[in-house]
Coordinates of C-alpha atoms and ligand atoms in Angstrom, one line a residue:
M16 CA 14.7 -17.2 11.7
Q17 CA 11.6 -17.4 9.6
Q18 CA 8.4 -18.3 11.4
Y19 CA 5.1 -19.6 10.0
I20 CA 1.6 -18.2 10.8
D21 CA 0.1 -21.6 11.5
S22 CA 2.7 -22.5 14.2
Y23 CA 3.3 -19.0 15.6
D24 CA 1.7 -18.1 18.9
F25 CA 0.0 -14.8 18.4
T26 CA -1.7 -14.8 21.9
G27 CA -1.5 -11.2 23.2
K28 CA 0.9 -10.2 20.4
K29 CA 0.7 -7.2 18.1
A30 CA 1.5 -8.1 14.5
I31 CA 2.5 -5.4 12.0
V32 CA 1.4 -6.7 8.6
R33 CA 2.5 -5.2 5.3
V34 CA -0.3 -5.7 2.8
D35 CA -0.9 -4.5 -0.7
F36 CA -4.1 -2.4 -0.4
N37 CA -3.2 -0.4 -3.4
V38 CA -6.8 -0.7 -4.8
P39 CA -8.3 1.3 -7.6
L40 CA -10.6 4.1 -6.5
N41 CA -13.1 6.1 -8.7
E42 CA -13.5 9.9 -8.6
N43 CA -15.7 9.6 -5.5
F44 CA -13.0 7.6 -3.8
E45 CA -15.0 4.4 -4.0
I46 CA -13.2 1.1 -4.4
T47 CA -13.8 -0.3 -7.9
D48 CA -12.1 -3.6 -7.3
D49 CA -11.3 -4.9 -3.9
T50 CA -9.4 -8.1 -5.0
R51 CA -6.3 -7.0 -3.2
I52 CA -8.2 -6.5 0.1
R53 CA -9.8 -9.9 -0.2
A54 CA -6.5 -11.5 -0.9
A55 CA -5.0 -10.5 2.4
I56 CA -8.1 -11.4 4.5
P57 CA -7.1 -15.0 5.3
T58 CA -3.8 -13.9 6.9
L59 CA -5.4 -11.0 8.8
K60 CA -8.3 -13.2 10.1
K61 CA -5.8 -15.9 11.2
V62 CA -3.9 -13.5 13.5
L63 CA -7.1 -12.3 15.1
E64 CA -8.4 -15.9 15.6
K65 CA -5.1 -16.8 17.3
G66 CA -5.5 -14.1 19.8
G67 CA -3.3 -11.3 18.3
S68 CA -4.0 -7.7 17.3
L69 CA -3.2 -6.1 13.9
I70 CA -1.4 -3.1 12.7
I71 CA -1.9 -3.0 9.0
M72 CA 0.3 -1.0 6.7
S73 CA 0.2 -0.3 3.0
H74 CA 0.8 2.2 0.2
L75 CA -1.9 3.6 -2.1
G76 CA -0.9 5.1 -5.4
R77 CA 2.2 7.1 -5.8
P78 CA 1.8 10.3 -3.7
K79 CA 4.9 12.4 -3.5
K80 CA 3.7 14.2 -0.4
V81 CA 0.7 14.1 2.0
D82 CA -2.2 14.1 -0.4
P83 CA -5.8 13.3 0.7
K84 CA -6.5 11.7 -2.7
F85 CA -4.3 8.8 -1.7
S86 CA -5.5 8.5 1.8
L87 CA -6.1 4.9 3.1
K88 CA -9.1 6.4 5.1
H89 CA -11.1 5.7 1.9
I90 CA -10.8 2.0 2.4
V91 CA -11.3 1.7 6.1
A92 CA -15.0 0.7 5.8
R93 CA -14.3 -2.0 3.2
V94 CA -11.5 -3.5 5.2
S95 CA -13.7 -3.6 8.2
E96 CA -16.5 -5.2 6.2
R97 CA -14.3 -7.8 4.8
L98 CA -12.6 -8.6 8.1
G99 CA -15.9 -8.5 10.0
V100 CA -14.5 -6.3 12.9
P101 CA -14.2 -2.5 13.4
V102 CA -11.0 -1.0 12.0
Q103 CA -9.3 2.0 13.7
F104 CA -7.3 4.4 11.6
A105 CA -4.1 6.2 12.3
D106 CA -4.0 9.3 10.1
D107 CA -0.2 9.5 10.3
C108 CA 1.8 6.3 10.1
M109 CA 4.6 7.9 12.2
K110 CA 2.2 9.1 15.0
A111 CA 0.4 5.9 15.8
D112 CA 2.3 5.1 19.1
A113 CA -0.6 5.6 21.4
Q114 CA -3.1 3.8 19.2
A115 CA -0.8 0.9 18.7
A116 CA 0.0 0.6 22.4
A117 CA -3.7 0.6 23.3
L118 CA -4.5 -2.3 20.9
K119 CA -6.1 -5.3 22.6
P120 CA -6.3 -8.8 21.2
G121 CA -8.8 -8.9 18.3
E122 CA -8.4 -5.2 17.6
V123 CA -7.2 -3.7 14.3
L124 CA -5.4 -0.5 13.4
L125 CA -4.8 0.6 9.8
L126 CA -1.9 3.1 9.3
E127 CA -2.2 6.0 6.8
N128 CA -0.4 5.6 3.5
L129 CA 3.3 4.8 4.0
R130 CA 4.3 6.7 0.8
Y131 CA 3.3 10.0 2.4
Y132 CA 6.9 9.7 3.6
A133 CA 9.8 9.6 1.2
E134 CA 11.5 7.2 3.7
E135 CA 9.2 4.4 2.7
E136 CA 10.8 4.2 -0.8
G137 CA 14.1 5.7 0.4
K138 CA 14.2 8.0 -2.6
P139 CA 14.7 11.8 -2.2
R140 CA 11.8 14.0 -3.2
G141 CA 11.6 17.6 -4.4
L142 CA 15.0 17.8 -5.9
A143 CA 15.5 20.7 -8.3
E144 CA 15.7 19.6 -11.9
D145 CA 19.1 21.2 -12.3
A146 CA 20.4 19.6 -9.1
T147 CA 24.1 18.7 -9.3
D148 CA 25.3 15.2 -8.8
E149 CA 26.7 16.2 -5.4
E150 CA 23.2 17.6 -4.4
K151 CA 21.6 14.4 -5.6
A152 CA 24.0 12.3 -3.6
A153 CA 23.5 14.4 -0.5
A154 CA 19.7 14.2 -0.8
K155 CA 19.9 10.4 -1.2
A156 CA 22.2 10.1 1.8
A157 CA 19.8 12.2 3.9
V158 CA 16.7 10.2 3.1
K159 CA 18.6 6.9 3.7
A160 CA 19.7 8.2 7.1
S161 CA 16.2 9.2 8.1
Q162 CA 14.8 6.0 6.7
K163 CA 16.5 4.1 9.5
E164 CA 14.4 6.1 12.1
F165 CA 11.3 5.5 10.0
V166 CA 11.7 1.8 9.9
K167 CA 12.6 1.6 13.6
H168 CA 9.5 3.6 14.5
L169 CA 7.2 1.3 12.5
A170 CA 8.8 -1.7 14.1
S171 CA 8.4 -0.3 17.6
Y172 CA 4.6 -0.7 17.3
A173 CA 4.6 -4.5 17.1
D174 CA 5.9 -7.8 18.4
C175 CA 6.1 -9.6 15.1
Y176 CA 6.1 -8.8 11.4
I177 CA 4.2 -10.4 8.5
N178 CA 4.8 -9.6 4.9
D179 CA 1.7 -10.4 2.8
A180 CA 2.3 -7.9 0.0
F181 CA 3.5 -9.9 -2.9
G182 CA 2.7 -7.0 -5.3
T183 CA 5.6 -5.0 -3.7
A184 CA 8.0 -7.9 -2.9
H185 CA 10.3 -6.7 -5.7
R186 CA 10.9 -3.4 -4.0
A187 CA 13.5 -2.9 -1.2
H188 CA 11.3 -0.5 0.7
A189 CA 11.1 0.2 4.4
S190 CA 8.0 -1.8 5.0
T191 CA 8.7 -4.6 2.6
A192 CA 12.3 -5.5 3.3
L193 CA 14.1 -3.3 5.8
I194 CA 11.7 -3.7 8.7
A195 CA 12.2 -7.5 8.9
K196 CA 15.6 -7.1 10.6
Y197 CA 13.9 -5.7 13.7
F198 CA 12.1 -9.1 14.1
P199 CA 14.9 -11.6 13.7
N200 CA 12.9 -14.4 15.3
D201 CA 9.4 -13.1 14.7
K202 CA 9.0 -12.6 10.9
M203 CA 7.0 -14.5 8.5
F204 CA 5.2 -14.6 5.2
G205 CA 1.4 -14.2 5.0
Y206 CA -0.7 -16.8 3.2
L207 CA -0.8 -14.8 0.0
M208 CA 3.0 -14.5 -0.2
E209 CA 3.4 -18.1 0.7
G210 CA 1.1 -19.2 -2.2
E211 CA 2.9 -17.0 -4.7
I212 CA 6.3 -18.2 -3.6
K213 CA 5.2 -21.8 -3.8
A214 CA 3.8 -21.4 -7.3
I215 CA 7.0 -19.8 -8.6
D216 CA 9.2 -22.3 -6.9
H217 CA 7.1 -25.1 -8.2
V218 CA 7.5 -23.9 -11.8
L219 CA 11.1 -22.7 -11.7
H220 CA 12.6 -25.4 -9.5
E221 CA 10.4 -28.4 -9.0
A222 CA 8.4 -28.6 -12.2
E223 CA 7.1 -31.9 -13.4
R224 CA 8.2 -32.3 -17.1
P225 CA 7.6 -31.4 -19.8
L226 CA 7.7 -27.7 -18.7
T227 CA 6.4 -25.2 -21.2
A228 CA 6.5 -21.4 -21.0
I229 CA 4.2 -19.3 -23.1
V230 CA 5.6 -15.8 -23.4
G231 CA 3.6 -13.1 -25.2
G232 CA 2.9 -9.4 -24.9
S233 CA 4.0 -6.5 -26.8
K234 CA 7.8 -6.1 -26.7
V235 CA 10.9 -8.2 -26.5
S236 CA 12.6 -5.4 -24.7
S237 CA 10.3 -5.8 -21.6
K238 CA 10.7 -9.6 -21.6
L239 CA 14.3 -10.1 -22.5
A240 CA 15.4 -11.1 -19.0
V241 CA 12.4 -13.4 -18.7
L242 CA 13.2 -15.1 -22.0
K243 CA 16.9 -15.4 -21.0
N244 CA 16.1 -17.1 -17.7
L245 CA 13.4 -19.4 -19.1
V246 CA 15.4 -20.7 -22.0
G247 CA 17.7 -22.3 -19.4
K248 CA 14.9 -24.0 -17.6
V249 CA 12.0 -25.0 -19.9
D250 CA 11.5 -27.9 -22.4
N251 CA 9.3 -25.8 -24.7
L252 CA 9.1 -22.1 -25.3
I253 CA 6.1 -20.7 -27.1
I254 CA 6.7 -17.1 -28.2
G255 CA 3.6 -15.2 -29.3
G256 CA 2.0 -11.8 -29.3
G257 CA 3.7 -8.7 -30.7
M258 CA 7.1 -9.7 -29.5
G259 CA 7.1 -12.8 -31.7
Y260 CA 7.5 -10.6 -34.8
T261 CA 10.9 -9.5 -33.8
F262 CA 12.0 -13.1 -33.8
I263 CA 10.3 -13.8 -37.1
K264 CA 11.9 -10.8 -38.7
A265 CA 15.3 -11.7 -37.3
E266 CA 15.0 -15.1 -39.0
G267 CA 14.3 -13.4 -42.3
G268 CA 10.5 -13.2 -42.3
K269 CA 8.5 -10.5 -43.9
I270 CA 6.2 -9.1 -41.1
G271 CA 4.5 -6.1 -42.9
N272 CA 3.5 -3.5 -40.4
S273 CA 3.7 -5.7 -37.3
L274 CA 5.1 -4.5 -34.1
H275 CA 8.8 -5.2 -33.8
E276 CA 12.1 -3.9 -32.4
D277 CA 14.9 -4.0 -34.9
D278 CA 17.6 -3.3 -32.3
L279 CA 16.6 -6.4 -30.4
M280 CA 16.9 -8.8 -33.4
P281 CA 20.4 -9.8 -32.3
D282 CA 19.1 -10.7 -28.8
A283 CA 16.2 -12.6 -30.4
L284 CA 18.7 -14.6 -32.5
A285 CA 20.9 -15.3 -29.5
I286 CA 17.9 -16.7 -27.6
L287 CA 17.0 -19.0 -30.5
E288 CA 20.7 -20.1 -30.6
E289 CA 20.8 -20.8 -26.9
A290 CA 17.5 -22.7 -27.1
K291 CA 19.0 -24.9 -29.9
A292 CA 22.1 -25.5 -27.9
K293 CA 20.1 -26.5 -24.8
G294 CA 17.7 -28.7 -26.7
V295 CA 14.8 -26.4 -25.9
K296 CA 12.0 -26.4 -28.6
V297 CA 10.9 -22.9 -29.6
Y298 CA 7.5 -22.5 -31.2
L299 CA 6.9 -19.2 -32.9
S300 CA 3.7 -18.2 -34.7
T301 CA 3.5 -19.6 -38.2
E302 CA 0.2 -18.1 -39.1
A303 CA -1.0 -14.6 -38.1
V304 CA -4.4 -12.9 -38.1
G305 CA -3.6 -9.5 -39.8
T306 CA -5.5 -6.2 -39.9
Q307 CA -4.9 -2.8 -41.3
E308 CA -6.8 -1.1 -38.5
F309 CA -6.9 -1.5 -34.7
S310 CA -10.7 -1.8 -34.4
N311 CA -13.3 -4.5 -33.8
E312 CA -15.0 -3.9 -37.1
A313 CA -11.8 -3.9 -39.2
E314 CA -11.3 -6.4 -42.0
T315 CA -9.0 -9.3 -41.0
K316 CA -7.0 -11.8 -43.1
V317 CA -4.9 -14.8 -42.2
F318 CA -1.3 -14.8 -43.5
P319 CA 1.8 -16.9 -43.0
S320 CA 3.5 -15.1 -40.1
C321 CA 6.7 -14.8 -42.2
D322 CA 4.9 -13.4 -45.2
I323 CA 2.6 -10.5 -44.1
P324 CA 1.9 -7.9 -46.8
D325 CA 3.3 -4.4 -46.3
E326 CA 0.1 -2.6 -45.1
W327 CA -1.0 -5.4 -42.8
E328 CA -0.1 -6.0 -39.1
G329 CA -0.2 -9.3 -37.2
V330 CA -2.5 -8.8 -34.2
D331 CA -3.4 -12.4 -33.2
A332 CA -2.3 -16.0 -33.7
G333 CA -3.9 -17.8 -36.6
P334 CA -5.8 -21.2 -36.3
H335 CA -3.0 -23.4 -37.4
T336 CA -0.6 -21.8 -34.9
L337 CA -3.1 -22.3 -32.2
A338 CA -3.6 -25.9 -33.1
A339 CA 0.2 -26.5 -33.1
W340 CA 0.5 -24.7 -29.7
K341 CA -2.4 -26.7 -28.3
K342 CA -0.5 -30.0 -29.0
V343 CA 2.5 -28.7 -27.0
I344 CA 0.3 -27.5 -24.2
D345 CA -1.6 -30.8 -24.1
A346 CA 1.6 -32.8 -23.7
S347 CA 3.0 -30.6 -20.9
K348 CA 2.8 -31.3 -17.2
T349 CA 3.8 -27.8 -16.1
I350 CA 3.0 -24.5 -17.9
L351 CA 3.8 -20.9 -17.2
W352 CA 2.0 -18.3 -19.1
N353 CA 3.1 -14.7 -19.3
G354 CA 1.6 -12.2 -21.8
P355 CA -1.3 -12.3 -24.2
V356 CA -0.7 -13.8 -27.7
G357 CA -2.7 -11.0 -29.4
V358 CA -4.3 -7.6 -29.0
F359 CA -6.8 -9.1 -26.6
E360 CA -8.3 -5.8 -25.6
I361 CA -10.1 -5.8 -29.0
P362 CA -12.5 -8.8 -29.0
Q363 CA -11.9 -9.9 -32.6
F364 CA -8.2 -10.1 -31.9
A365 CA -8.6 -11.9 -28.5
K366 CA -9.4 -15.3 -30.0
G367 CA -5.9 -16.6 -29.7
T368 CA -5.5 -15.5 -26.1
L369 CA -8.9 -17.0 -25.3
R370 CA -7.9 -20.2 -26.9
I371 CA -4.7 -20.4 -24.8
A372 CA -6.8 -19.7 -21.6
Q373 CA -9.2 -22.6 -22.7
D374 CA -6.3 -24.9 -23.4
L375 CA -4.7 -24.2 -20.0
A376 CA -8.0 -24.8 -18.3
E377 CA -8.3 -28.2 -20.1
V378 CA -4.8 -29.4 -19.1
T379 CA -5.3 -28.1 -15.6
A380 CA -8.4 -30.3 -15.3
A381 CA -6.3 -33.2 -16.6
G382 CA -3.8 -32.7 -13.8
A383 CA -1.1 -30.3 -15.1
F384 CA 0.1 -27.4 -13.0
T385 CA -0.6 -24.0 -14.7
L386 CA 0.7 -20.7 -13.5
V387 CA -0.5 -17.4 -15.1
G388 CA 1.5 -14.4 -14.0
G389 CA 3.5 -11.3 -14.6
G390 CA 1.7 -9.4 -17.3
D391 CA -1.5 -8.8 -19.1
S392 CA -2.3 -12.5 -19.4
V393 CA -3.5 -12.2 -15.8
A394 CA -6.0 -9.6 -16.9
A395 CA -6.9 -11.8 -19.8
V396 CA -7.7 -15.0 -17.9
T397 CA -9.6 -13.0 -15.2
Q398 CA -11.6 -11.1 -17.8
M399 CA -12.3 -14.2 -19.8
G400 CA -13.5 -16.1 -16.7
F401 CA -10.7 -18.7 -16.5
A402 CA -9.0 -17.5 -13.3
D403 CA -10.4 -20.4 -11.2
K404 CA -9.7 -22.9 -13.9
V405 CA -5.9 -22.7 -13.8
S406 CA -3.7 -23.8 -10.9
Y407 CA -2.6 -20.3 -9.9
V408 CA -3.1 -16.7 -11.0
S409 CA -0.4 -14.4 -9.6
T410 CA -1.5 -11.2 -7.9
G411 CA 1.8 -9.4 -8.5
G412 CA 2.6 -8.2 -12.0
G413 CA 6.0 -6.6 -11.6
A414 CA 7.0 -8.9 -8.7
M415 CA 6.1 -12.1 -10.6
L416 CA 7.9 -10.8 -13.7
E417 CA 11.1 -10.3 -11.7
A418 CA 10.7 -13.7 -10.1
I419 CA 10.4 -15.3 -13.5
E420 CA 13.5 -13.4 -14.5
G421 CA 15.2 -15.4 -11.8
K422 CA 15.8 -12.4 -9.4
D423 CA 15.9 -12.7 -5.7
L424 CA 13.0 -10.5 -4.5
P425 CA 14.0 -8.2 -1.5
G426 CA 10.7 -8.8 0.3
I427 CA 11.2 -12.5 0.1
A428 CA 14.9 -12.5 1.0
A429 CA 14.3 -10.3 4.1
I430 CA 12.1 -13.0 5.6
R431 CA 14.2 -15.9 4.6
E432 CA 17.7 -14.7 5.5
Ligands
AMP7 P1 2.8 -7.1 -21.9 O1 2.4 -6.0 -20.9 O2 4.2 -7.1 -22.4 O3 2.3 -8.4 -21.4 O4 2.0 -6.8 -23.2 C1 0.6 -6.8 -23.3 C2 0.1 -6.0 -24.5 O5 0.6 -6.7 -25.7 C3 -1.4 -6.0 -24.7 O6 -1.8 -4.7 -24.5 C4 -1.6 -6.5 -26.1 O7 -2.6 -5.8 -26.8 C5 -0.2 -6.4 -26.7 N1 -0.1 -7.3 -27.8 C6 -0.2 -8.6 -27.9 N2 0.0 -9.1 -29.1 C7 0.2 -8.0 -29.9 C8 0.4 -7.8 -31.3 N3 0.5 -8.9 -32.2 N4 0.6 -6.6 -31.8 C9 0.6 -5.5 -30.9 N5 0.4 -5.6 -29.6 C10 0.2 -6.8 -29.1

C-alpha cells in the first residue's frame, strides 16, 4: 500500500531514500550544478523534521566497476551544506550495516555509488566480446540471481522506502523499482516524484482543453512514440525543429539541405493521417530561417519551409510561423512542450525557441498550465531564464519522455502496485 510523506509517522524510523544525485563534476571533482541535490532536499528535510533518520542512495555516472572518479564522497559536503546537518558516508553500499544500525533520529548516512555493483542495473559486466548466446544468458541469469541478495541487503538497512529519483523512474533497477516490494506497507514517493507525476497526469489525463503539444528537436526517430501517443490525446499538435522537415518533405515539400529522415516519411504521413481522422489540428512550420553554415555569424535568409533552395538548411522557425503558433498557444489552456524548434545552441538560431518560451510564460501568467519536459527544451527554458515562468519544468529527461510516450514507468509502478 502506497503511503504519503505528509501522513507517514517517521518517528524513530530509518528511511532509505533513492535520490538522483547524478550531478555534473569538473576535473577537480567539484559540483558544477547542484540542481539535483536541491531538488531532493524538501523530501529529505521532511523525514528529519518528523523524527526519522536517512539512508540516502544514488548512482553517479556510469561506472562499470569501483572507480573513485564516480565516488559519491565528492558530494558529501554539498549534501550536508544543503541539508544543514552532518552527513556520514558508507564507502561500500553493501557494507553499511553497522552505520545504518547506529543511526539515531535526525542523522544521515549517504551510501557509495550503487552502480559500483552490476546488481543495481541487473546487467552482466565484463562479458567477452565473442561471448556466445549461452554465455550471455548464463551471465544474465547469474547477475539476476545475485541482484535479489543485493536488493534484500539494501532493504535490510531501513524501515521504510522513499523514491524521489524521477530521473531514473524509467529504469527497473534494484533501488528504483525492485526494493519497493520489501516495504509493502511502508513505501512512498518523495515530493519531487509526486510533483512530476502530478504534472504528467494533469497533462495526459486531466487537461483543461484545448490541449496543445509542441514537439521539436532533431529527429522523428527519437520522438516517434511521443508523437504516436500525443496524437490520440491533444487538440493541437505543433511540430517544429529539425524533425518537422521529415513531415514537410513527406508531404512533397522541397527542404534543401535540412535535417530529415527519408525512412521515417511513411511514419510521418501516418501520424498526419491519424491526426486528420481524430480531428487533431497539426501545425507544421510554413516559414523557415535558413543558413548555409552552422555559425552565429553565418548569413541567414527566410524561405517558405516547403521551398528551401538546395544549399540551404532550415535551422529555425520563421516569423510568420511563430506568429501562427502563438495564436494556437494563446488559445490553449494546457500546453506540453518537448524539444526546441531550432538550433537553439547558436544564438541567432535560438529566436524561435526563445519566442516559444516567452509565449508559454505569457499564457501561464494568464492561467494556462504549461509543462516543459523530456528533451532539450528544458535546457532552453532554463538557459533563457523562463524556468520559473512556466507551470512545471521536468527534472527527468528520459523518464519524462517515456511518460509522454504513455509508458508505465517501473519506479512509479513499484510504489503504486
Ligand atoms: P532533442 O534532443 O530531440 O530534443 O533535439 C534537440 C536538438 O535538436 C538540439 O540540439 C537542436 O539544435 C536540434 N535542432 C532543433 N531544430 C533543428 C533544426 N532545424 N535542424 C537541426 N537541428 C535542430
